[in-house]
Amino acid sequence: MDSPGQTTVLSPGKRVAGPQGTRLFSAEELRQVAREAAPVLLGRASASTPVLEGANGDLQGQRLSLRPGRQTIGRRGDNDIVLDDLSVSASHAWIVNQQNHYVIMNTLSTNGTFVNGKRIHETTLRHGDRVRFGQVEFTFLTRERGTGGVARPGWLALGAATVVAMGVAAWWLV
């Protein structure tokens, strides 16, 4: 029988509860839990479900969904979005959905929070903004690339050519 205050180890890597029922985890077990709980979104970005898409390093191409309310970002395991990089502070930033506008706030991080290369304290994110926490960079997406309300150059050129042709035809007939 173990004496009070000791942890029983059943086999290597397997631990039971501590003296007051507290469950003990190794650092690797905590990292695994954080990876499994990470808000990765494999679907499409939309205005109602924006994503942060990794732009560099191990996160390149990975998507992290942003949900309504406030999300915390940092290196510590209790953040909503955990970034395991030494350039990211334990509690680095918040992203808050305020009336369907996503606002990012730096929380006194050591290496700063940047949007489009500019160090910020607080700013509203827009589709396509480049967001950097320390050295970890993301792109904020509210729609898929190549879609949205912006006219494509091919359609713009076709429309301009049509207007010019109609103008020449009207001038010729007059």
mmCIF file of C-alpha atoms in Angstrom:
data_model
loop_
_atom_site.group_PDB
_atom_site.id
_atom_site.type_symbol
_atom_site.label_atom_id
_atom_site.label_comp_id
_atom_site.label_asym_id
_atom_site.label_seq_id
_atom_site.Cartn_x
_atom_site.Cartn_y
_atom_site.Cartn_z
ATOM 1 C CA MET A 1 0.000 0.000 0.000
ATOM 2 C CA ASP A 2 1.255 3.486 -0.813
ATOM 3 C CA SER A 3 1.767 6.062 1.868
ATOM 4 C CA PRO A 4 -0.439 9.191 1.767
ATOM 5 C CA GLY A 5 0.746 11.779 -0.747
ATOM 6 C CA GLN A 6 2.387 9.243 -3.065
ATOM 7 C CA THR A 7 1.284 8.552 -6.610
ATOM 8 C CA THR A 8 0.842 4.956 -7.667
ATOM 9 C CA VAL A 9 2.382 4.086 -11.025
ATOM 10 C CA LEU A 10 0.807 0.952 -12.518
ATOM 11 C CA SER A 11 3.080 0.690 -15.533
ATOM 12 C CA PRO A 12 5.356 3.045 -17.450
ATOM 13 C CA GLY A 13 3.255 5.930 -18.812
ATOM 14 C CA LYS A 14 0.120 4.927 -16.869
ATOM 15 C CA ARG A 15 -0.677 7.012 -13.781
ATOM 16 C CA VAL A 16 -3.634 7.023 -11.483
ATOM 17 C CA ALA A 17 -5.071 9.780 -9.347
ATOM 18 C CA GLY A 18 -2.937 11.706 -6.871
ATOM 19 C CA PRO A 19 -3.600 11.931 -3.116
ATOM 20 C CA GLN A 20 -6.700 14.121 -3.477
ATOM 21 C CA GLY A 21 -8.066 12.516 -6.628
ATOM 22 C CA THR A 22 -6.103 14.870 -8.895
ATOM 23 C CA ARG A 23 -5.299 13.208 -12.224
ATOM 24 C CA LEU A 24 -1.651 13.508 -13.234
ATOM 25 C CA PHE A 25 -0.552 13.898 -16.869
ATOM 26 C CA SER A 26 2.846 14.045 -18.508
ATOM 27 C CA ALA A 27 3.715 16.990 -20.765
ATOM 28 C CA GLU A 28 3.357 14.731 -23.833
ATOM 29 C CA GLU A 29 -0.101 13.565 -22.699
ATOM 30 C CA LEU A 30 -1.183 17.217 -22.334
ATOM 31 C CA ARG A 31 0.136 18.037 -25.828
ATOM 32 C CA GLN A 32 -1.821 15.093 -27.243
ATOM 33 C CA VAL A 33 -5.034 16.263 -25.536
ATOM 34 C CA ALA A 34 -4.466 19.792 -26.906
ATOM 35 C CA ARG A 35 -3.901 18.437 -30.434
ATOM 36 C CA GLU A 36 -7.092 16.374 -30.259
ATOM 37 C CA ALA A 37 -9.106 19.347 -28.956
ATOM 38 C CA ALA A 38 -7.676 21.797 -31.511
ATOM 39 C CA PRO A 39 -10.447 23.550 -33.450
ATOM 40 C CA VAL A 40 -9.297 22.361 -36.897
ATOM 41 C CA LEU A 41 -11.847 22.965 -39.629
ATOM 42 C CA LEU A 42 -11.547 21.041 -42.868
ATOM 43 C CA GLY A 43 -14.607 22.689 -44.397
ATOM 44 C CA ARG A 44 -15.023 25.950 -46.234
ATOM 45 C CA ALA A 45 -14.504 29.427 -44.811
ATOM 46 C CA SER A 46 -17.586 31.667 -44.646
ATOM 47 C CA ALA A 47 -18.679 34.937 -43.064
ATOM 48 C CA SER A 48 -20.503 32.964 -40.356
ATOM 49 C CA THR A 49 -17.576 30.563 -39.855
ATOM 50 C CA PRO A 50 -14.313 32.393 -40.531
ATOM 51 C CA VAL A 51 -11.019 30.547 -40.261
ATOM 52 C CA LEU A 52 -7.384 31.264 -39.557
ATOM 53 C CA GLU A 53 -5.371 29.408 -42.194
ATOM 54 C CA GLY A 54 -1.746 28.649 -41.299
ATOM 55 C CA ALA A 55 0.667 30.530 -43.563
ATOM 56 C CA ASN A 56 4.030 29.213 -42.356
ATOM 57 C CA GLY A 57 5.790 26.434 -40.467
ATOM 58 C CA ASP A 58 4.055 23.293 -39.261
ATOM 59 C CA LEU A 59 0.631 24.966 -39.417
ATOM 60 C CA GLN A 60 0.841 25.927 -43.106
ATOM 61 C CA GLY A 61 -2.462 25.078 -44.780
ATOM 62 C CA GLN A 62 -4.165 23.996 -41.532
ATOM 63 C CA ARG A 63 -7.389 25.769 -40.689
ATOM 64 C CA LEU A 64 -8.529 26.813 -37.245
ATOM 65 C CA SER A 65 -12.210 27.668 -36.970
ATOM 66 C CA LEU A 66 -13.331 30.794 -35.138
ATOM 67 C CA ARG A 67 -16.556 30.493 -33.220
ATOM 68 C CA PRO A 68 -18.845 33.151 -31.779
ATOM 69 C CA GLY A 69 -17.735 34.783 -28.539
ATOM 70 C CA ARG A 70 -14.182 35.181 -27.299
ATOM 71 C CA GLN A 71 -11.333 32.826 -28.103
ATOM 72 C CA THR A 72 -7.982 32.933 -26.370
ATOM 73 C CA ILE A 73 -4.764 32.275 -28.268
ATOM 74 C CA GLY A 74 -1.441 31.338 -26.727
ATOM 75 C CA ARG A 75 1.140 28.706 -25.895
ATOM 76 C CA ARG A 76 -0.443 27.602 -22.597
ATOM 77 C CA GLY A 77 -2.673 24.532 -22.792
ATOM 78 C CA ASP A 78 -5.788 26.218 -21.388
ATOM 79 C CA ASN A 79 -6.161 28.549 -24.419
ATOM 80 C CA ASP A 80 -8.883 27.930 -26.992
ATOM 81 C CA ILE A 81 -6.242 27.958 -29.739
ATOM 82 C CA VAL A 82 -2.916 26.528 -28.558
ATOM 83 C CA LEU A 83 0.159 27.491 -30.594
ATOM 84 C CA ASP A 84 3.147 25.395 -29.533
ATOM 85 C CA ASP A 85 5.869 27.870 -30.532
ATOM 86 C CA LEU A 86 8.346 29.615 -28.225
ATOM 87 C CA SER A 87 7.740 32.987 -29.922
ATOM 88 C CA VAL A 88 4.085 32.840 -28.788
ATOM 89 C CA SER A 89 3.337 34.035 -25.236
ATOM 90 C CA ALA A 90 1.474 31.810 -22.783
ATOM 91 C CA SER A 91 -1.563 34.105 -23.138
ATOM 92 C CA HIS A 92 -0.894 35.954 -26.390
ATOM 93 C CA ALA A 93 -4.139 37.385 -27.824
ATOM 94 C CA TRP A 94 -7.920 37.245 -27.981
ATOM 95 C CA ILE A 95 -10.199 37.114 -30.990
ATOM 96 C CA VAL A 96 -13.709 38.316 -30.176
ATOM 97 C CA ASN A 97 -16.805 38.212 -32.368
ATOM 98 C CA GLN A 98 -18.455 41.613 -31.829
ATOM 99 C CA GLN A 99 -21.715 41.881 -33.786
ATOM 100 C CA ASN A 100 -20.368 39.688 -36.628
ATOM 101 C CA HIS A 101 -17.041 41.566 -36.773
ATOM 102 C CA TYR A 102 -13.976 39.708 -35.557
ATOM 103 C CA VAL A 103 -11.758 41.913 -33.400
ATOM 104 C CA ILE A 104 -8.254 40.802 -32.451
ATOM 105 C CA MET A 105 -6.658 42.078 -29.230
ATOM 106 C CA ASN A 106 -3.074 41.640 -28.104
ATOM 107 C CA THR A 107 -2.885 40.689 -24.408
ATOM 108 C CA LEU A 108 0.508 42.173 -23.534
ATOM 109 C CA SER A 109 2.427 39.448 -25.360
ATOM 110 C CA THR A 110 6.214 39.611 -25.432
ATOM 111 C CA ASN A 111 6.672 39.327 -29.210
ATOM 112 C CA GLY A 112 3.534 41.170 -30.260
ATOM 113 C CA THR A 113 0.520 40.601 -32.471
ATOM 114 C CA PHE A 114 0.688 41.899 -36.043
ATOM 115 C CA VAL A 115 -1.956 42.414 -38.738
ATOM 116 C CA ASN A 116 -0.630 42.946 -42.267
ATOM 117 C CA GLY A 117 2.843 43.608 -40.853
ATOM 118 C CA LYS A 118 1.723 46.324 -38.427
ATOM 119 C CA ARG A 119 1.961 45.778 -34.663
ATOM 120 C CA ILE A 120 -1.503 46.179 -33.129
ATOM 121 C CA HIS A 121 -3.147 46.408 -29.752
ATOM 122 C CA GLU A 122 -6.680 45.988 -31.140
ATOM 123 C CA THR A 123 -8.123 45.949 -34.655
ATOM 124 C CA THR A 124 -11.013 44.536 -36.684
ATOM 125 C CA LEU A 125 -10.040 41.718 -39.031
ATOM 126 C CA ARG A 126 -11.022 41.697 -42.702
ATOM 127 C CA HIS A 127 -10.954 38.880 -45.238
ATOM 128 C CA GLY A 128 -7.403 38.212 -46.389
ATOM 129 C CA ASP A 129 -5.651 39.935 -43.467
ATOM 130 C CA ARG A 130 -2.301 38.396 -42.500
ATOM 131 C CA VAL A 131 -2.215 37.823 -38.731
ATOM 132 C CA ARG A 132 1.001 37.000 -36.879
ATOM 133 C CA PHE A 133 1.422 35.894 -33.257
ATOM 134 C CA GLY A 134 5.162 36.063 -32.536
ATOM 135 C CA GLN A 135 6.549 34.161 -35.543
ATOM 136 C CA VAL A 136 3.408 32.095 -36.271
ATOM 137 C CA GLU A 137 1.466 33.536 -39.211
ATOM 138 C CA PHE A 138 -2.100 32.992 -40.421
ATOM 139 C CA THR A 139 -4.458 34.361 -43.066
ATOM 140 C CA PHE A 140 -7.936 35.390 -41.859
ATOM 141 C CA LEU A 141 -10.558 34.035 -44.296
ATOM 142 C CA THR A 142 -14.289 34.749 -44.405
ATOM 143 C CA ARG A 143 -14.760 33.110 -47.818
ATOM 144 C CA GLU A 144 -12.874 30.709 -50.018
ATOM 145 C CA ARG A 145 -10.149 32.081 -52.249
ATOM 146 C CA GLY A 146 -11.422 33.142 -55.675
ATOM 147 C CA THR A 147 -15.015 33.714 -54.538
ATOM 148 C CA GLY A 148 -16.861 36.720 -53.251
ATOM 149 C CA GLY A 149 -18.249 40.045 -54.334
ATOM 150 C CA VAL A 150 -15.250 41.261 -56.327
ATOM 151 C CA ALA A 151 -15.631 41.184 -60.121
ATOM 152 C CA ARG A 152 -13.118 38.973 -61.855
ATOM 153 C CA PRO A 153 -10.797 40.667 -64.394
ATOM 154 C CA GLY A 154 -12.092 38.479 -67.257
ATOM 155 C CA TRP A 155 -15.687 39.593 -66.695
ATOM 156 C CA LEU A 156 -14.598 43.194 -66.236
ATOM 157 C CA ALA A 157 -12.746 43.214 -69.568
ATOM 158 C CA LEU A 158 -15.704 41.570 -71.341
ATOM 159 C CA GLY A 159 -18.105 44.141 -69.854
ATOM 160 C CA ALA A 160 -15.844 47.045 -70.872
ATOM 161 C CA ALA A 161 -15.506 45.682 -74.418
ATOM 162 C CA THR A 162 -19.297 45.339 -74.667
ATOM 163 C CA VAL A 163 -19.850 48.943 -73.558
ATOM 164 C CA VAL A 164 -17.263 50.219 -76.053
ATOM 165 C CA ALA A 165 -18.833 48.162 -78.872
ATOM 166 C CA MET A 166 -22.295 49.484 -78.049
ATOM 167 C CA GLY A 167 -20.948 53.057 -78.009
ATOM 168 C CA VAL A 168 -19.280 52.625 -81.419
ATOM 169 C CA ALA A 169 -22.471 51.075 -82.842
ATOM 170 C CA ALA A 170 -24.605 53.945 -81.488
ATOM 171 C CA TRP A 171 -22.173 56.535 -82.926
ATOM 172 C CA TRP A 172 -22.182 54.770 -86.321
ATOM 173 C CA LEU A 173 -25.981 54.701 -86.479
ATOM 174 C CA VAL A 174 -26.366 58.396 -85.606
#
